[in-house]
């Protein structure tokens, strides 16, 4: 593989130098090195040609890796790297070598990553030559700081995918043609050393190329799901644009068709106006607001008391201070959370806690409830649309019960289409928010960090303080309230929970609580806006085409249609554009069906 990559790179530069087509592997294998490199003085130092190498196998991960050139000040490599990492659908692997100088925010690789992924959400950090590191928790090594997420050596830049140290094949091992299996074995032995085990315990995960492969495939899968949602959104916008043009520029039909068009147009306009009014100041906007409230109150409310302690009078929970009024059934007391922490703590290494499993336990419960709430919201939303439609059709078609029934039936199919599309979107959102916790990182990361710090201080303060007892107040003859000073009493919590356990409990209360609050806000906003847009945008725009098709107005005999079109529409350019847009719309529909199959898989 090393020879293949090397020779392929040379052939790419040779072809860019105008010296003919790329030679085959069999040709190169028969040549001496001098023959292969004949006229290499004419080869450019860098080329835009891309070398593609496909590696297939039953156990190979399913993603593409783009091996970019190093940055050395030359414009071509800089542009190649920029073109790749600037694309939001790509993940960025930021590689630093422990065998070179400490990285800084001035390094070109770091600057490019920060420029095109300032929040670090698409970036995962890799530290090569881990065998050259001193794996100590106390020596202050910059690279160890990266792994522990301590210090600020890159100007506040932190890859959301974390840092992963590797021990890859060295130059000497490549020369001796040491197998990858042997290299993997050496790497496993390195990370099995006690100092490395201590670091892995602190970080909460294992190191090595195998773990990095799984992490990359996990991040890639999340990115694919995210990209599918973005593609579908873009696809929907393109289809809407074509629909709008075709509705505004309909074909000319016969007089009977024109009569129906008058009815169709009036129904469409009146329904659109009713829906817009309801979305601004009526039931539709109230339903969206209620959805956000219902989801945002379905979050865990952590309490700095045990289940047996009475909540102190006047205590204001952190959830309420942030405007979240949670049901009492969602209160989680400190001893309950501590029990869960102990459940996921390693018996061999008490410092090793499966934080991901703790978070996932809350995540699974509440995301399921959000999904159920959103699904019920969609049912109620479209019931409201049905009411508005019935009002409009009675006004427009009241004199013809048969016509009223036809309009209701045809638009019922359109409603089912958009309702089912919304339910599929909600299911995609459920899958996304059921992903591993580290995959979901809010864009407002700095604000989340601040809220976590505030929440942590809140819980730690209340966990450590004694219970305050205020004696009953009495009234003087002048009706002035006289209160005795408050006194404190020891807490059972302090006897059952050590200082270290209280700190650990406060840390998890803050982390899980703030993350679940931020996800509830995001989920309710995304789902609510999408459900509303299907009604106010897509549905209202498709009323006319749906009724025309449902009433058979698109089934006029072609010869009659053409003659009528020639009489009433002499603009051939518009005719060609109509045909082009109709064909494009059919293609987009096919793409949409394909994406639905991918999503279902």
XYZ file of C-alpha atoms in Angstrom:
601
model
C 0.000 0.000 0.000
C 2.883 2.335 0.733
C 4.329 1.795 -2.760
C 0.901 2.222 -4.346
C 0.371 5.585 -2.649
C 3.902 6.764 -3.465
C 3.788 5.780 -7.139
C 0.238 7.114 -7.558
C 1.341 10.490 -6.195
C 4.279 10.613 -8.606
C 2.035 9.713 -11.557
C -0.376 12.508 -10.585
C 2.478 15.062 -10.669
C 3.864 13.575 -13.912
C 0.462 13.800 -15.656
C 0.103 17.405 -14.491
C 3.461 18.139 -16.142
C 2.043 17.287 -19.591
C 4.011 14.047 -20.007
C 1.126 11.809 -21.054
C -1.515 9.686 -19.376
C -1.136 7.964 -16.038
C 0.725 4.670 -16.450
C -0.762 1.445 -15.143
C 0.491 -0.454 -12.110
C 1.706 -3.324 -14.309
C 3.754 -0.889 -16.432
C 5.345 0.757 -13.398
C 6.173 -2.591 -11.792
C 8.318 -3.525 -14.831
C 10.320 -0.272 -14.739
C 13.403 0.662 -12.788
C 13.259 3.700 -10.537
C 15.292 5.686 -13.083
C 12.795 4.819 -15.825
C 9.856 5.731 -13.655
C 11.363 9.110 -12.809
C 12.633 10.021 -16.269
C 12.105 13.741 -16.953
C 11.017 14.306 -13.349
C 12.625 17.739 -13.510
C 9.530 18.807 -15.472
C 7.127 17.526 -12.836
C 5.446 20.224 -10.713
C 6.072 20.177 -6.965
C 2.323 20.121 -6.330
C -0.727 19.166 -8.366
C -4.488 19.512 -8.102
C -4.893 15.969 -9.438
C -6.598 13.713 -6.915
C -5.521 10.109 -6.351
C -8.425 7.799 -5.477
C -7.713 4.504 -3.691
C -10.666 2.230 -2.909
C -10.236 -0.235 -0.037
C -13.074 -2.768 0.185
C -13.759 -5.567 2.614
C -16.489 -7.004 4.865
C -14.995 -5.412 7.998
C -13.978 -2.057 6.533
C -15.659 1.111 7.928
C -18.022 2.809 5.495
C -16.622 6.324 4.985
C -14.177 8.263 2.815
C -10.852 9.610 4.089
C -9.228 12.524 2.258
C -5.473 12.520 2.954
C -4.527 16.165 2.466
C -0.979 17.465 1.845
C 0.993 19.153 4.589
C 1.019 22.942 4.791
C 4.385 24.460 3.887
C 3.434 27.904 2.669
C 2.698 26.836 -0.939
C -0.634 28.093 -2.301
C -1.761 24.844 -3.971
C -1.775 22.666 -0.786
C -3.358 25.543 1.138
C -6.184 25.804 -1.405
C -6.675 22.018 -1.530
C -6.995 21.830 2.247
C -9.252 24.896 2.422
C -11.562 23.575 -0.303
C -12.051 20.303 1.586
C -12.457 21.450 5.174
C -14.626 24.457 4.286
C -17.434 22.124 3.205
C -19.836 21.815 6.177
C -20.675 18.184 5.369
C -17.063 17.072 5.999
C -15.414 16.119 9.285
C -11.956 17.545 10.039
C -9.160 15.423 11.530
C -6.648 17.857 13.051
C -3.337 15.971 13.417
C -0.567 17.118 15.749
C 2.685 15.233 16.306
C 3.965 14.712 19.830
C 7.405 14.364 18.263
C 7.554 18.029 17.223
C 7.202 21.341 19.000
C 4.091 22.115 21.006
C 1.228 23.316 18.836
C -0.097 26.848 19.178
C -2.902 28.961 17.786
C -0.373 30.413 15.300
C 0.134 27.077 13.501
C -1.421 27.090 9.996
C -3.276 23.809 10.591
C -4.908 25.163 13.742
C -5.712 28.488 12.076
C -7.437 26.751 9.148
C -9.476 24.511 11.453
C -10.562 27.541 13.492
C -11.415 29.531 10.358
C -13.699 26.905 8.831
C -14.983 25.260 12.038
C -14.774 27.969 14.727
C -16.871 26.031 17.266
C -14.937 22.787 16.688
C -18.146 20.818 16.120
C -16.829 19.102 12.960
C -13.294 18.564 14.263
C -11.619 15.626 16.002
C -8.041 15.969 17.274
C -5.361 13.308 16.751
C -1.966 13.259 18.497
C 0.531 11.011 16.689
C 3.784 9.611 18.152
C 2.170 9.055 21.539
C 5.190 6.875 22.386
C 7.246 10.088 22.670
C 4.924 11.538 25.329
C 5.548 11.363 29.065
C 2.101 10.173 30.200
C 2.018 11.938 33.547
C -0.908 13.708 35.140
C 1.458 16.091 36.919
C 4.228 17.115 34.493
C 2.176 19.824 32.738
C 2.708 18.453 29.211
C 0.776 20.408 26.604
C -0.402 17.251 24.844
C -1.554 15.653 28.102
C -3.457 18.895 28.783
C -5.246 18.393 25.455
C -6.329 14.889 26.485
C -7.558 16.069 29.898
C -9.224 19.163 28.393
C -7.119 21.353 30.677
C -5.282 24.559 29.873
C -5.876 26.844 26.922
C -3.026 26.325 24.455
C -4.968 26.911 21.232
C -6.755 30.150 22.020
C -9.913 28.496 23.340
C -10.227 26.101 20.393
C -11.350 22.593 21.377
C -12.312 19.841 18.911
C -15.783 18.596 19.819
C -14.696 15.056 18.913
C -12.006 15.168 21.605
C -8.281 14.370 21.382
C -7.048 10.861 20.548
C -3.396 9.802 20.980
C -2.023 7.176 18.595
C 1.132 5.139 18.265
C 1.435 4.474 14.523
C 4.091 2.723 12.447
C 7.446 4.499 12.677
C 9.833 5.147 9.783
C 12.086 2.327 10.949
C 9.130 -0.078 11.160
C 8.040 0.852 7.647
C 11.594 0.199 6.424
C 11.590 -3.210 8.112
C 8.040 -3.798 6.766
C 6.634 -4.514 10.207
C 3.014 -5.675 9.837
C 0.096 -3.510 10.952
C -0.988 -6.294 13.303
C 2.354 -6.028 15.097
C 2.084 -2.223 15.207
C -1.398 -2.508 16.713
C -0.040 -4.908 19.331
C 2.746 -2.459 20.263
C 0.166 0.328 20.534
C -2.061 -1.745 22.829
C 0.922 -2.497 25.076
C 1.752 1.228 25.230
C -1.726 2.260 26.349
C -1.843 -0.645 28.825
C 0.936 0.989 30.883
C -0.191 2.246 34.285
C 0.377 5.945 33.538
C -1.668 5.730 30.344
C -4.394 3.784 32.176
C -4.595 6.620 34.714
C -5.056 9.187 31.941
C -7.677 7.044 30.201
C -9.510 6.671 33.502
C -9.539 10.444 33.981
C -10.755 11.041 30.424
C -13.332 8.247 30.575
C -12.417 6.405 27.376
C -9.726 4.139 25.901
C -7.083 5.240 23.391
C -5.744 3.650 20.228
C -6.379 3.394 16.509
C -9.252 0.896 16.959
C -11.121 3.242 19.299
C -10.459 6.167 16.945
C -11.902 4.171 14.027
C -15.107 3.542 15.976
C -15.334 7.192 17.018
C -14.857 8.385 13.427
C -17.529 6.010 12.153
C -19.853 7.179 14.929
C -19.271 10.869 14.116
C -19.594 10.134 10.411
C -22.936 8.405 10.925
C -24.219 11.387 12.889
C -22.975 13.737 10.158
C -24.721 11.698 7.471
C -28.025 11.918 9.354
C -27.530 15.661 9.784
C -26.643 16.095 6.093
C -29.731 14.164 4.984
C -31.925 16.579 6.943
C -30.161 19.557 5.326
C -30.421 18.030 1.842
C -34.121 17.332 2.317
C -34.662 20.901 3.453
C -32.836 22.254 0.394
C -34.744 19.826 -1.811
C -38.046 20.990 -0.354
C -37.147 24.624 -1.028
C -36.290 23.851 -4.669
C -39.541 21.947 -5.133
C -41.496 24.812 -3.597
C -39.862 27.285 -5.984
C -40.819 25.166 -9.023
C -44.332 24.648 -7.642
C -44.815 28.378 -7.161
C -43.775 29.116 -10.735
C -46.004 26.388 -12.186
C -48.968 27.582 -10.115
C -48.389 31.179 -11.219
C -48.019 30.087 -14.868
C -50.623 27.345 -15.393
C -51.408 25.809 -18.736
C -54.517 26.990 -20.540
C -57.405 24.523 -20.212
C -60.885 24.302 -21.723
C -63.835 26.447 -20.482
C -64.959 23.727 -18.091
C -61.462 23.686 -16.662
C -61.485 27.472 -16.351
C -64.730 27.304 -14.378
C -63.193 24.833 -11.974
C -60.045 26.940 -11.781
C -62.173 29.818 -10.499
C -63.501 27.641 -7.681
C -60.059 26.189 -6.999
C -58.403 29.588 -6.885
C -60.989 31.031 -4.484
C -60.733 28.037 -2.163
C -56.934 28.270 -2.208
C -56.786 32.008 -1.514
C -59.362 31.969 1.276
C -57.798 28.945 2.958
C -54.336 30.513 2.767
C -55.642 33.748 4.347
C -57.416 31.872 7.170
C -54.300 29.837 7.931
C -52.049 32.905 7.931
C -54.402 34.753 10.292
C -54.598 31.778 12.649
C -50.805 31.462 12.574
C -50.410 35.112 13.556
C -53.027 35.525 16.276
C -55.170 32.404 16.447
C -55.152 28.747 17.396
C -52.199 27.757 15.190
C -49.741 30.082 16.914
C -51.160 29.041 20.309
C -50.596 25.370 19.460
C -46.952 25.982 18.567
C -46.411 27.952 21.775
C -48.045 25.173 23.819
C -45.834 22.537 22.158
C -42.691 24.411 23.196
C -43.983 24.765 26.775
C -44.941 21.078 27.040
C -41.561 19.841 25.766
C -39.505 22.332 27.747
C -41.140 21.309 31.026
C -40.331 17.641 30.358
C -36.753 17.797 31.701
C -35.194 16.419 34.901
C -35.252 18.878 37.809
C -32.306 18.005 40.041
C -32.749 18.805 43.729
C -29.907 19.422 46.236
C -31.792 17.407 48.875
C -32.342 13.733 49.580
C -35.716 12.153 48.907
C -36.333 11.969 52.682
C -35.515 15.631 53.337
C -38.153 18.295 53.060
C -37.432 20.925 50.447
C -36.602 24.100 52.321
C -39.213 26.838 52.292
C -38.223 29.564 49.881
C -35.881 27.318 47.879
C -35.854 28.345 44.215
C -34.700 25.517 41.947
C -32.261 26.223 39.146
C -34.867 25.105 36.583
C -37.368 27.698 37.820
C -34.676 30.384 37.851
C -34.234 29.706 34.115
C -37.985 29.817 33.418
C -38.568 26.032 33.316
C -41.543 24.963 35.450
C -41.086 21.204 35.650
C -43.653 18.673 36.912
C -42.944 17.255 40.375
C -42.655 13.750 38.897
C -39.445 14.879 37.173
C -37.679 15.873 40.388
C -34.435 13.917 40.862
C -33.023 14.007 44.392
C -29.332 13.972 45.221
C -29.296 10.476 46.745
C -31.088 9.071 43.679
C -28.512 10.593 41.327
C -25.605 9.455 43.520
C -26.959 5.901 43.425
C -26.962 6.032 39.611
C -23.388 7.415 39.612
C -22.275 4.516 41.813
C -24.060 2.089 39.503
C -21.890 3.246 36.584
C -18.619 3.558 38.529
C -15.916 0.937 37.905
C -15.245 -1.308 40.907
C -11.607 -1.670 39.916
C -11.024 2.025 39.329
C -13.329 4.343 41.337
C -12.180 7.294 39.197
C -13.599 5.627 36.072
C -17.251 6.652 35.660
C -19.329 5.858 32.578
C -20.693 9.405 32.209
C -22.083 8.561 28.796
C -24.294 5.780 30.193
C -25.575 8.045 32.983
C -26.471 10.751 30.484
C -27.994 8.240 28.067
C -30.352 6.918 30.772
C -31.942 10.357 31.158
C -31.697 11.077 27.441
C -33.663 7.954 26.422
C -36.499 8.694 28.845
C -37.037 12.345 28.010
C -36.448 12.196 24.242
C -39.147 9.518 24.095
C -41.551 11.859 25.916
C -40.650 14.759 23.609
C -41.386 12.547 20.619
C -44.783 11.530 22.018
C -45.678 15.151 22.766
C -44.651 16.286 19.275
C -46.629 13.460 17.627
C -49.795 14.447 19.521
C -49.169 18.067 18.537
C -49.175 17.134 14.832
C -52.581 15.439 15.199
C -54.089 18.486 16.914
C -52.439 20.844 14.413
C -54.030 19.173 11.393
C -57.413 18.908 13.125
C -57.298 22.699 13.343
C -56.431 22.900 9.619
C -59.404 20.631 8.835
C -61.697 23.032 10.717
C -60.446 25.990 8.681
C -60.812 24.017 5.437
C -64.407 23.078 6.263
C -65.276 26.724 6.951
C -63.795 27.830 3.617
C -65.345 25.078 1.495
C -68.799 25.704 2.978
C -68.500 29.357 1.982
C -67.159 28.626 -1.524
C -69.091 25.448 -2.403
C -72.091 25.546 -0.045
C -74.550 25.378 -2.937
C -73.009 22.158 -4.249
C -72.608 19.424 -1.618
C -71.010 17.122 -4.204
C -68.339 19.705 -5.051
C -67.742 20.344 -1.330
C -67.175 16.616 -0.767
C -64.738 16.439 -3.703
C -62.677 19.381 -2.412
C -62.547 17.952 1.130
C -61.559 14.497 -0.153
C -58.826 15.755 -2.512
C -57.269 18.030 0.084
C -57.515 15.234 2.645
C -54.912 13.316 0.635
C -52.713 16.408 0.530
C -53.075 16.787 4.296
C -52.102 13.146 4.868
C -48.969 13.622 2.745
C -47.725 16.627 4.722
C -48.784 15.179 8.064
C -46.840 11.976 7.389
C -43.836 14.002 6.217
C -43.911 15.936 9.502
C -44.099 12.696 11.491
C -41.083 11.366 9.574
C -39.196 14.571 10.388
C -40.079 14.174 14.084
C -38.821 10.590 13.968
C -35.549 11.796 12.429
C -35.258 14.396 15.183
C -35.905 11.665 17.777
C -33.131 9.538 16.283
C -30.789 12.528 16.225
C -31.455 13.441 19.867
C -31.187 9.763 20.845
C -27.636 9.699 19.466
C -24.667 9.354 21.838
C -24.570 12.503 24.026
C -21.207 13.703 22.717
C -22.669 13.920 19.183
C -25.092 16.660 20.222
C -23.268 19.890 20.959
C -25.150 23.160 21.003
C -23.937 26.004 18.805
C -24.044 28.327 21.847
C -21.318 26.335 23.614
C -19.901 29.316 25.520
C -23.332 30.144 26.966
C -23.842 26.504 27.967
C -20.488 26.493 29.732
C -21.477 29.619 31.668
C -24.844 28.119 32.639
C -23.157 24.865 33.738
C -20.820 26.853 35.987
C -23.737 28.803 37.492
C -25.746 25.610 37.961
C -22.767 23.795 39.522
C -22.261 26.590 42.071
C -26.004 26.565 42.838
C -26.127 22.822 43.561
C -22.814 22.703 45.441
C -23.857 25.596 47.674
C -27.190 24.009 48.597
C -25.722 20.521 49.043
C -23.103 21.793 51.504
C -25.194 24.216 53.559
C -27.101 23.072 56.686
C -30.879 23.115 56.896
C -32.210 26.465 58.099
C -35.028 26.384 60.650
C -37.193 29.487 61.151
C -39.338 29.466 64.330
C -43.031 30.436 64.051
C -43.602 34.188 63.841
C -45.828 36.094 66.225
C -47.653 39.389 65.921
C -47.343 42.273 68.380
C -50.291 44.342 69.512
C -49.490 46.849 66.773
C -49.804 44.051 64.178
C -46.091 44.320 63.396
C -44.540 40.907 62.559
C -41.734 39.901 64.921
C -39.493 37.033 63.768
C -36.915 35.124 65.754
C -33.519 34.542 64.092
C -33.247 31.467 61.879
C -31.213 28.564 63.239
C -29.494 25.703 61.471
C -29.593 21.979 62.052
C -27.315 19.167 60.809
C -28.509 17.349 57.698
C -28.864 13.612 57.205
C -27.414 14.208 53.743
C -24.093 15.275 55.272
C -23.927 12.012 57.231
C -24.655 9.833 54.207
C -22.787 11.737 51.527
C -19.110 12.739 51.752
C -17.791 16.123 50.608
C -16.303 14.464 47.513
C -19.617 12.752 46.724
C -21.485 16.045 47.088
C -19.076 17.711 44.666
C -19.442 14.846 42.198
C -23.218 14.968 42.552
C -23.297 18.749 41.960
C -21.126 18.342 38.872
C -23.456 15.772 37.307
C -26.596 17.687 38.347
C -25.260 20.757 36.542
C -24.016 18.932 33.450
C -27.063 16.733 32.818
C -29.576 19.401 33.803
C -28.202 22.118 31.525
C -27.695 19.767 28.565
C -31.263 18.431 28.812
C -32.654 21.976 29.065
C -30.725 23.111 25.976
C -31.807 20.022 24.007
C -35.454 20.536 25.004
C -35.283 24.117 23.690
C -33.663 22.992 20.421
C -35.988 20.015 19.886
C -39.182 21.986 20.543
C -38.065 24.871 18.335
C -36.940 22.706 15.395
C -39.983 20.418 15.442
C -42.470 23.231 16.094
C -41.182 25.407 13.263
C -41.044 22.505 10.815
C -44.601 21.344 11.617
C -45.871 24.913 11.274
C -44.032 25.456 7.974
C -45.671 22.368 6.445
C -49.083 23.965 7.094
C -48.387 27.629 6.351
C -45.977 27.046 3.476
C -46.023 23.716 1.662
C -49.677 22.762 2.201
C -51.202 26.105 1.181
C -48.989 26.327 -1.912
C -50.017 22.879 -3.122
C -53.790 23.301 -2.749
C -54.279 24.446 -6.369
C -52.171 21.661 -8.003
C -53.795 19.034 -5.757
C -57.339 20.110 -6.649
C -56.547 20.425 -10.358
C -55.136 16.915 -10.406
C -57.898 15.519 -8.225
C -60.613 16.963 -10.491
C -59.008 15.563 -13.621
C -58.019 18.921 -15.093
C -54.584 17.558 -15.927
C -56.074 14.794 -18.094
C -57.202 16.898 -21.079
C -56.551 15.198 -24.455
C -53.084 16.292 -25.616
C -54.148 17.507 -29.083
C -56.889 19.713 -27.582
C -54.486 21.016 -24.950
C -51.909 21.941 -27.629
C -54.398 23.812 -29.857
C -55.793 25.730 -26.896
C -52.279 26.511 -25.756
C -51.302 27.840 -29.164
C -54.292 30.184 -29.163
C -54.093 31.499 -25.630
C -50.337 31.325 -25.095
C -47.982 32.266 -27.920
C -44.951 32.633 -25.636
C -42.908 29.571 -26.635
C -40.125 30.466 -24.195
C -42.543 30.193 -21.293
C -43.789 26.858 -22.636
C -40.238 25.495 -22.740
C -39.561 26.766 -19.234
C -42.752 25.119 -17.999
C -41.677 21.787 -19.480
C -38.183 22.194 -18.020
C -39.531 22.954 -14.545
C -42.014 20.092 -14.681
C -39.216 17.671 -15.633
C -36.976 19.081 -12.907
C -39.777 18.685 -10.383
C -40.173 15.020 -11.346
C -36.424 14.480 -10.857
C -36.518 16.183 -7.453
C -39.425 13.954 -6.441
C -37.357 10.888 -7.359
C -34.438 12.178 -5.289
C -36.798 12.808 -2.382
C -38.097 9.223 -2.566
C -34.513 7.938 -2.573
C -33.681 10.017 0.514
C -36.762 8.638 2.267
C -35.479 5.106 1.647
C -32.071 6.047 3.062
C -33.703 7.593 6.152
C -35.866 4.509 6.699
C -32.783 2.265 6.422
